[in-house]
Structure formats: structure tokens, C-alpha cells
Tab-separated table of C-alpha atoms in Angstrom:
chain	number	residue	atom	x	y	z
A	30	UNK	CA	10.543	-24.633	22.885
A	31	UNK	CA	7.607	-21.929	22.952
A	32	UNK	CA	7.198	-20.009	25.981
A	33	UNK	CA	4.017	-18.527	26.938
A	34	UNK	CA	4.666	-15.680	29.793
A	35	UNK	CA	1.344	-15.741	31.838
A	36	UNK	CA	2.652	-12.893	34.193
A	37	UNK	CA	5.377	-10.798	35.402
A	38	UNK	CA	6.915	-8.785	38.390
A	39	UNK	CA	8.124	-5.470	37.620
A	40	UNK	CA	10.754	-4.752	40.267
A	41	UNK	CA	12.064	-1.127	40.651
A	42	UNK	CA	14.723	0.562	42.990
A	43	UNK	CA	15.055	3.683	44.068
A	44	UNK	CA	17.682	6.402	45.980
A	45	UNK	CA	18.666	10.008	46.262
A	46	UNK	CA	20.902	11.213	43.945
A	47	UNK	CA	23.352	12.636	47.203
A	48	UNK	CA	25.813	13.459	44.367
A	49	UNK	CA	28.368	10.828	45.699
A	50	UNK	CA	28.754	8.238	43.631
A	51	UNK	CA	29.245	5.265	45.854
A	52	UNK	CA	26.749	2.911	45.738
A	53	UNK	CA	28.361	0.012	47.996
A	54	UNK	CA	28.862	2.459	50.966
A	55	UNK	CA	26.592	2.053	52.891
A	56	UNK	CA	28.036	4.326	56.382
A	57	UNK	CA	27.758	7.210	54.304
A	58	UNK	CA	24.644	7.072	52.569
A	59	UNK	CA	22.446	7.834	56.299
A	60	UNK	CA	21.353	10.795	57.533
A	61	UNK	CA	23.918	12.305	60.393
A	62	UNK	CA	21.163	13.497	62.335
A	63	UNK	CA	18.627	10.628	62.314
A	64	UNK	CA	21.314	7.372	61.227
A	65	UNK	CA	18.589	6.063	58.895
A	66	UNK	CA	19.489	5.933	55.481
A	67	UNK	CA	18.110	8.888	53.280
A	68	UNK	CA	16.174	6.174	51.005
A	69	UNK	CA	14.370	5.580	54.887
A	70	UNK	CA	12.585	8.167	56.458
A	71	UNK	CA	12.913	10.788	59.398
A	72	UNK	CA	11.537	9.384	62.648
A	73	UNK	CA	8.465	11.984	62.031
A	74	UNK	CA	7.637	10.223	58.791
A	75	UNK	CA	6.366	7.133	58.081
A	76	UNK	CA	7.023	6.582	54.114
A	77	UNK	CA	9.903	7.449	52.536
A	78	UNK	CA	9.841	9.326	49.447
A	79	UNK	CA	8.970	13.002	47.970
A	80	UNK	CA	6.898	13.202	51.188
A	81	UNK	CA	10.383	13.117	53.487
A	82	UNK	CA	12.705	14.530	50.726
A	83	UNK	CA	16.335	15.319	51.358
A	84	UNK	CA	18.257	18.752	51.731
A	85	UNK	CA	21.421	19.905	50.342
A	86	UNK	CA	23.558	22.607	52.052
A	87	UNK	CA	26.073	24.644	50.312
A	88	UNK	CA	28.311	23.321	52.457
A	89	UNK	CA	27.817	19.569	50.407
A	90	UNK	CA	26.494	18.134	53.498
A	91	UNK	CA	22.898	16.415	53.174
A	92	UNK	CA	20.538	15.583	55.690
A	93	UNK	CA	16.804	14.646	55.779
A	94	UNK	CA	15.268	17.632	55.346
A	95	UNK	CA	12.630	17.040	58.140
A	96	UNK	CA	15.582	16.449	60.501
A	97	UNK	CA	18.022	19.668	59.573
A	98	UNK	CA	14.778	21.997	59.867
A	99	UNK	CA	14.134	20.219	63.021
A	100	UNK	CA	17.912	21.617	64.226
A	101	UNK	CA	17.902	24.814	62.705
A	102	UNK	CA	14.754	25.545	63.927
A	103	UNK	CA	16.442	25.366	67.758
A	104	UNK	CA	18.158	28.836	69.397
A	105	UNK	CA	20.888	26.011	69.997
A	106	UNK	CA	22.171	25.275	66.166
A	107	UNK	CA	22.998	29.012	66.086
A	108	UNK	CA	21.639	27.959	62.195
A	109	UNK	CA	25.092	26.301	61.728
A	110	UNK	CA	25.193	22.967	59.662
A	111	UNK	CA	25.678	19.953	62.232
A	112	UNK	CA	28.455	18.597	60.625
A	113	UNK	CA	31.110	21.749	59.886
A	114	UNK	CA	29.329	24.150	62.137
A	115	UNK	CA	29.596	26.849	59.062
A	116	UNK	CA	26.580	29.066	58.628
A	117	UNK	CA	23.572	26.970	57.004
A	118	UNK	CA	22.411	28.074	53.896
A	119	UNK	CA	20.162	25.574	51.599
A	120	UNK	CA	21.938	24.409	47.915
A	121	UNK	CA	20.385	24.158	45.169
A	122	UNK	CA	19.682	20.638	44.328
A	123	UNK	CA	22.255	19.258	42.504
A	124	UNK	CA	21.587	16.536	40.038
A	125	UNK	CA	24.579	15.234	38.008
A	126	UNK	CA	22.686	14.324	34.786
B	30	UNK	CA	5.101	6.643	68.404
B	31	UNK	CA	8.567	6.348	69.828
B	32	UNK	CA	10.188	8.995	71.088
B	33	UNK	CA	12.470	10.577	68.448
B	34	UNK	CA	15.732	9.776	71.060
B	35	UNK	CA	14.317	6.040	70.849
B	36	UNK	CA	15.024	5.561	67.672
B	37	UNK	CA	18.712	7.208	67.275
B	38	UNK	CA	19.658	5.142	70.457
B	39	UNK	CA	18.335	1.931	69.615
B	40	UNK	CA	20.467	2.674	66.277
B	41	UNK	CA	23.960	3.491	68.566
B	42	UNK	CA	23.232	0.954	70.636
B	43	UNK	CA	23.263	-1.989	67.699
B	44	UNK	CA	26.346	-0.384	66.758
B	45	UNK	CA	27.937	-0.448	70.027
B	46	UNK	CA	26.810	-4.430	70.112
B	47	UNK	CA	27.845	-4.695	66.654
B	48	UNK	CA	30.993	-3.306	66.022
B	49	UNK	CA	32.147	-2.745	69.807
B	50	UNK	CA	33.239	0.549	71.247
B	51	UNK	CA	36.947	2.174	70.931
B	52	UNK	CA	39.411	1.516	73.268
B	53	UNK	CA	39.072	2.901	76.669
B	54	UNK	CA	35.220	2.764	76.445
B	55	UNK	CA	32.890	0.632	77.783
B	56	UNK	CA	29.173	0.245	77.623
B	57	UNK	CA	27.911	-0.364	81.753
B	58	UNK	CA	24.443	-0.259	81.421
B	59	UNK	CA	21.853	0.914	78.956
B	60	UNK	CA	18.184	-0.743	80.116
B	61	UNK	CA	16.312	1.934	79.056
B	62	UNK	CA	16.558	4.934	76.404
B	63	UNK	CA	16.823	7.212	79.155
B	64	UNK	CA	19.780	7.055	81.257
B	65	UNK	CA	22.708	5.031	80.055
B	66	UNK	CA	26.220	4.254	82.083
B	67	UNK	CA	29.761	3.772	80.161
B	68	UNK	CA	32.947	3.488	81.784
B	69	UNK	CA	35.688	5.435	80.627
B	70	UNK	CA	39.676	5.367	81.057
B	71	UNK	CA	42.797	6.405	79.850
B	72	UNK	CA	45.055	4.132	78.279
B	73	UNK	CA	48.666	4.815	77.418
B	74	UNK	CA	50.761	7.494	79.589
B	75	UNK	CA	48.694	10.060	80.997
B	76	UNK	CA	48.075	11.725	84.524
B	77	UNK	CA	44.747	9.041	84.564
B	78	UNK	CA	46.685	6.248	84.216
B	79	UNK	CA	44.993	3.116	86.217
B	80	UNK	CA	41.781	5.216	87.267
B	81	UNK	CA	38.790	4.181	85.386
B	82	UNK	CA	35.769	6.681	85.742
B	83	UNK	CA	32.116	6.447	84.818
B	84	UNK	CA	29.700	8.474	83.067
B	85	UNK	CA	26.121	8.315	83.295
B	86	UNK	CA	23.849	10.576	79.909
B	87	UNK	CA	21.034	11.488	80.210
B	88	UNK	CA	18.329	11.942	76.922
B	89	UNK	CA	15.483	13.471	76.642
B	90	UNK	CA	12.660	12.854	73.971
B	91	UNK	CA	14.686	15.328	71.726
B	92	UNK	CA	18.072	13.990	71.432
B	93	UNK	CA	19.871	14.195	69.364
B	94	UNK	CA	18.525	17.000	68.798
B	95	UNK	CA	18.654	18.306	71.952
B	96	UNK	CA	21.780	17.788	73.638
B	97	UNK	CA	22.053	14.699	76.126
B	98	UNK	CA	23.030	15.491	79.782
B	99	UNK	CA	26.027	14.016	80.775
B	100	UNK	CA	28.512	13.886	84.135
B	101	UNK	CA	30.736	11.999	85.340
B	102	UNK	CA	29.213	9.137	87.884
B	103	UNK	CA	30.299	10.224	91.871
B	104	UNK	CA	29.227	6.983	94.545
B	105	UNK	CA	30.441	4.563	96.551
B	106	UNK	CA	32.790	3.361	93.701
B	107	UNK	CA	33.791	6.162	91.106
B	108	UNK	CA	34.831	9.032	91.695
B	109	UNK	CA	34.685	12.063	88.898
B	110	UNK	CA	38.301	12.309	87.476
B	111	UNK	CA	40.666	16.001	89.283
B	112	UNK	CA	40.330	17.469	86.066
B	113	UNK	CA	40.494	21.527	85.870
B	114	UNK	CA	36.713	21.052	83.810
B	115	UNK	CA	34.834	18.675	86.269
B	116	UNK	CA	33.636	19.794	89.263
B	117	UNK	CA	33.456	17.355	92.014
B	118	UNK	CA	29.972	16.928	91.717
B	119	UNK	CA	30.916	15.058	87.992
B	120	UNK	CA	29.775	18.082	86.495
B	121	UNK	CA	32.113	18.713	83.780
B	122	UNK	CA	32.243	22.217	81.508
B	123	UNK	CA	32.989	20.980	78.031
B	124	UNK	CA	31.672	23.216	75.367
B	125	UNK	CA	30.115	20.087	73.498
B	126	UNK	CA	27.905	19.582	75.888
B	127	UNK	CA	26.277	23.122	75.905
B	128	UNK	CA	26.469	25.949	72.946
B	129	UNK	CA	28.820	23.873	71.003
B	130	UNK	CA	26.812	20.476	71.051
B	131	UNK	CA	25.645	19.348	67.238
B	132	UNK	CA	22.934	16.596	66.589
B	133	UNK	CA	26.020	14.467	64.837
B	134	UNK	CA	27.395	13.868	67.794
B	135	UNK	CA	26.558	10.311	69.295
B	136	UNK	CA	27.295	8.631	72.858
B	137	UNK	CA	30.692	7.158	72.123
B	138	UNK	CA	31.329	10.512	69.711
B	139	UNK	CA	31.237	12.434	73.387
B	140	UNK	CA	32.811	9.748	75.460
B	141	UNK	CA	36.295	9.785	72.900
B	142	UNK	CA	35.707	13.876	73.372
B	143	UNK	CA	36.300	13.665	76.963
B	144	UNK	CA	38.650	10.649	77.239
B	145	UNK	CA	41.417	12.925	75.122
B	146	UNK	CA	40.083	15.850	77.647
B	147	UNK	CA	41.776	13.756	80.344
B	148	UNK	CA	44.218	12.444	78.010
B	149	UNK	CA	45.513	16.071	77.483
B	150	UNK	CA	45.531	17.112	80.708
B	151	UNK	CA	48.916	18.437	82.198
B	152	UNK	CA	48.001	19.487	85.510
B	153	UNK	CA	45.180	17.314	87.821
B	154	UNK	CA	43.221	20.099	89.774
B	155	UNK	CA	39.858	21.270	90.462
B	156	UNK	CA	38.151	24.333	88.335
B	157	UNK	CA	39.111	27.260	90.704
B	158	UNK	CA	35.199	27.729	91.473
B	159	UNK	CA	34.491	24.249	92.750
B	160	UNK	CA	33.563	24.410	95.972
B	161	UNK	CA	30.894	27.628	94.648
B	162	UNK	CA	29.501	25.679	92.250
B	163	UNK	CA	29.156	22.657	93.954
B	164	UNK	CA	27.121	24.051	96.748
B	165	UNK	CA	24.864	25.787	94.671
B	166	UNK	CA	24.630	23.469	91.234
B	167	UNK	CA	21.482	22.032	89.960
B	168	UNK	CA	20.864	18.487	90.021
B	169	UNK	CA	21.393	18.526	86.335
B	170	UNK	CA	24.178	20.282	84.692
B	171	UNK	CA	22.242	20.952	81.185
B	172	UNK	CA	20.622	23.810	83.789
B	173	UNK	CA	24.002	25.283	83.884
B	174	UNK	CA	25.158	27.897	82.236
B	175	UNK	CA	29.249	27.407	81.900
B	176	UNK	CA	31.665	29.483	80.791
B	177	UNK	CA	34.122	27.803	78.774
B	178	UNK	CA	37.505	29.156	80.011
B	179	UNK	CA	39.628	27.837	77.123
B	180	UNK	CA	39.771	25.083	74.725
B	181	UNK	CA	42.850	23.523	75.587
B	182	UNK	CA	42.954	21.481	78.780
């Protein structure tokens, strides 16, 4: 049999690389401050992507970025990280390849 | 657009509907993203034991980022629990709700906080400034600036 391919769907998938490796959990892989997942976007955004990019504290906790400057930017986060309330200081972004 | 708060609490409230809320907590009434009522009690052996009390929060456009106001419901049928932290008004001085509060917090996050406040508590009286504050509080306690006496009771 000869088969002729008149067209084709590229499909691609994308996510953060958060640095954990679970890919089924889906609880952890949402932003603490928002709840939407970090492939989504902040509620200022509307597209997800390098426009609404992630941030890593030192800490290991990650957070939209749009949202953690949002809280940091307040007299009322005393610039602590949400989660462990230690002092917030920005990582490096980590990438594990 | 929706109102940042919108969003988180249309997000804890599928939760709630979805996977139900802990023990001791129920959702009373959440019509709006606004104000929201849940009921909250003690179970086990504790000086609550058989009172059920109600607490009404309060969001503005901000939460979570800002913090949510929150008291414990005083009318015709609850009464705020005799707890050394909450005035009679249902104002309550937890440290969560003011300098300590963090945009990870949710609803039912701050309704377990206070139900193992009351769980904890060894001795059922009044903060000693009750009457003081009470005559002189603002209508909402987020315009209050408490002193957190200890973080044990």
C-alpha cells in the first residue's frame, strides 16, 4: 500500500522547567499565590508564556513572577517569601540540563 | 476584568465543592466574592465542645494579596467563641490575620488556623481589654492595629 500524506498537524507542549521532576502532579505544579498552574498565567496576564515568566527564590520556592513582585512590592510581605516567610532573594534560574 | 480576588476565590471555592472541606468546617454561604460565611467547631475534647461558631471574611479586590478581613459572626444565633484572642465583638487578634498574613494562605487555610486556636485553648476568657476595645473598635478589624500577646493560646 502507498501512502500519500496530503497534510499534517504539528502538535507541541510546553512547561516550566520548576526543577521538580513530577510531571503527573498536578497540586504542585500551580502558583501558591494565584492557584493557576505556572504553564497558565497571572490574573494580570492574558497569555501565558515568556510574557508572564516564572521566578525562582533561593529559598526553591517558585511563583509567577508577576504575582511574587505583586507581594513583595506590599509594606505587608516585610519582602519575606509567602511560603517560608525567610527573607526573599531571587535564584538564579536553574535549569537541570 | 475580574477582580484579582475573583479569580483565587472562584478557584477555592471549586475546591471546597470538589474535594469538601476538613472536618469541623463548613461552607454557609458564599453568593458573592465578597463576603463569605463558614461555620466552624471543635470536634474531639476541647473546652468548645458542642458550640459551633461562625465566621464571616471579608475580600477585597486584592486578596490574596491583601489579607481578607475576618471575625467571628455575633447575632441572634452565634455567638463569637470566650476565647482570650476574640473580643466579644468577634474580633479576634491572630497574627495571621495582620503582620503575619502571607498570600498562600486560603479561606479554609485560616479557618483550620483558628479551629486549633480554640482547640488549644486551656482557659475560656475574654482578652483582658475587652470591654476597651469593644467600645471603641472599628467596624472592621483589618483597621486594627493588635498586639499579639503570645503565640500560644
Amino acid at each position: 500500500m502507498k501512502v500519500t500524506v496530503k497534510s499534517w498537524h504539528a502538535i507541541a507542549q510546553w512547561r516550566w522547567d520548576t526543577g521538580s521532576n513530577s510531571t503527573e502532579d498536578e497540586e504542585g505544579d500551580v502558583c501558591g499565590i494565584c492557584r493557576v498552574a505556572f504553564e497558565g498565567c497571572c490574573p494580570s496576564c492574558k497569555v501565558p508564556g515568556d510574557d508572564c515568566p516564572l521566578i525562582w527564590g533561593e529559598c526553591s520556592h517558585v511563583f509567577h513572577m508577576h504575582c511574587l513582585l505583586k507581594w513583595i512590592g506590599t509594606a505587608a510581605s516585610k519582602q519575606q517569601c509567602p511560603m517560608d516567610r525567610r527573607p526573599w532573594a531571587t535564584a538564579e534560574r536553574k535549569v537541570n540540563k | 476584568m475580574a477582580a484579582v480576588s475573583t479569580r483565587r476565590l472562584q478557584k477555592e471555592l471549586a475546591d471546597i465543592k470538589n474535594h469538601g472541606t476538613p472536618t469541623g468546617i463548613t461552607l454557609l454561604k458564599a453568593d458573592d466574592f465578597e463576603t463569605w460565611y463558614l461555620t466552624l467547631e471543635v470536634l474531639g475534647e476541647s473546652l468548645y465542645k458542642g458550640e459551633v461558631f461562625a465566621l464571616k471574611f471579608r475580600f477585597e479586590p486584592g486578596y490574596p494579596i491583601s489579607s481578607p478581613a475576618v471575625q467571628f459572626v455575633v447575632d441572634d444565633k452565634f455567638r463569637a467563641p470566650l476565647h482570650p484572642h476574640v473580643y466579644s465583638n468577634g474580633h479576634i487578634c491572630a497574627s495571621i490575620l495582620g503582620t503575619e498574613w502571607s498570600p498562600v494562605l486560603s479561606v479554609i487555610s485560616v479557618c483550620i488556623t483558628l479551629q486549633s486556636m480554640l482547640a488549644s485553648c486551656k482557659d475560656k476568657k475574654r482578652p483582658p481589654d475587652n470591654d476597651r476595645y469593644v467600645a471603641h473598635a472599628p467596624e472592621n478589624p483589618k483597621k486594627t492595629q493588635f498586639v499579639y500577646h503570645d503565640d500560644e493560646v
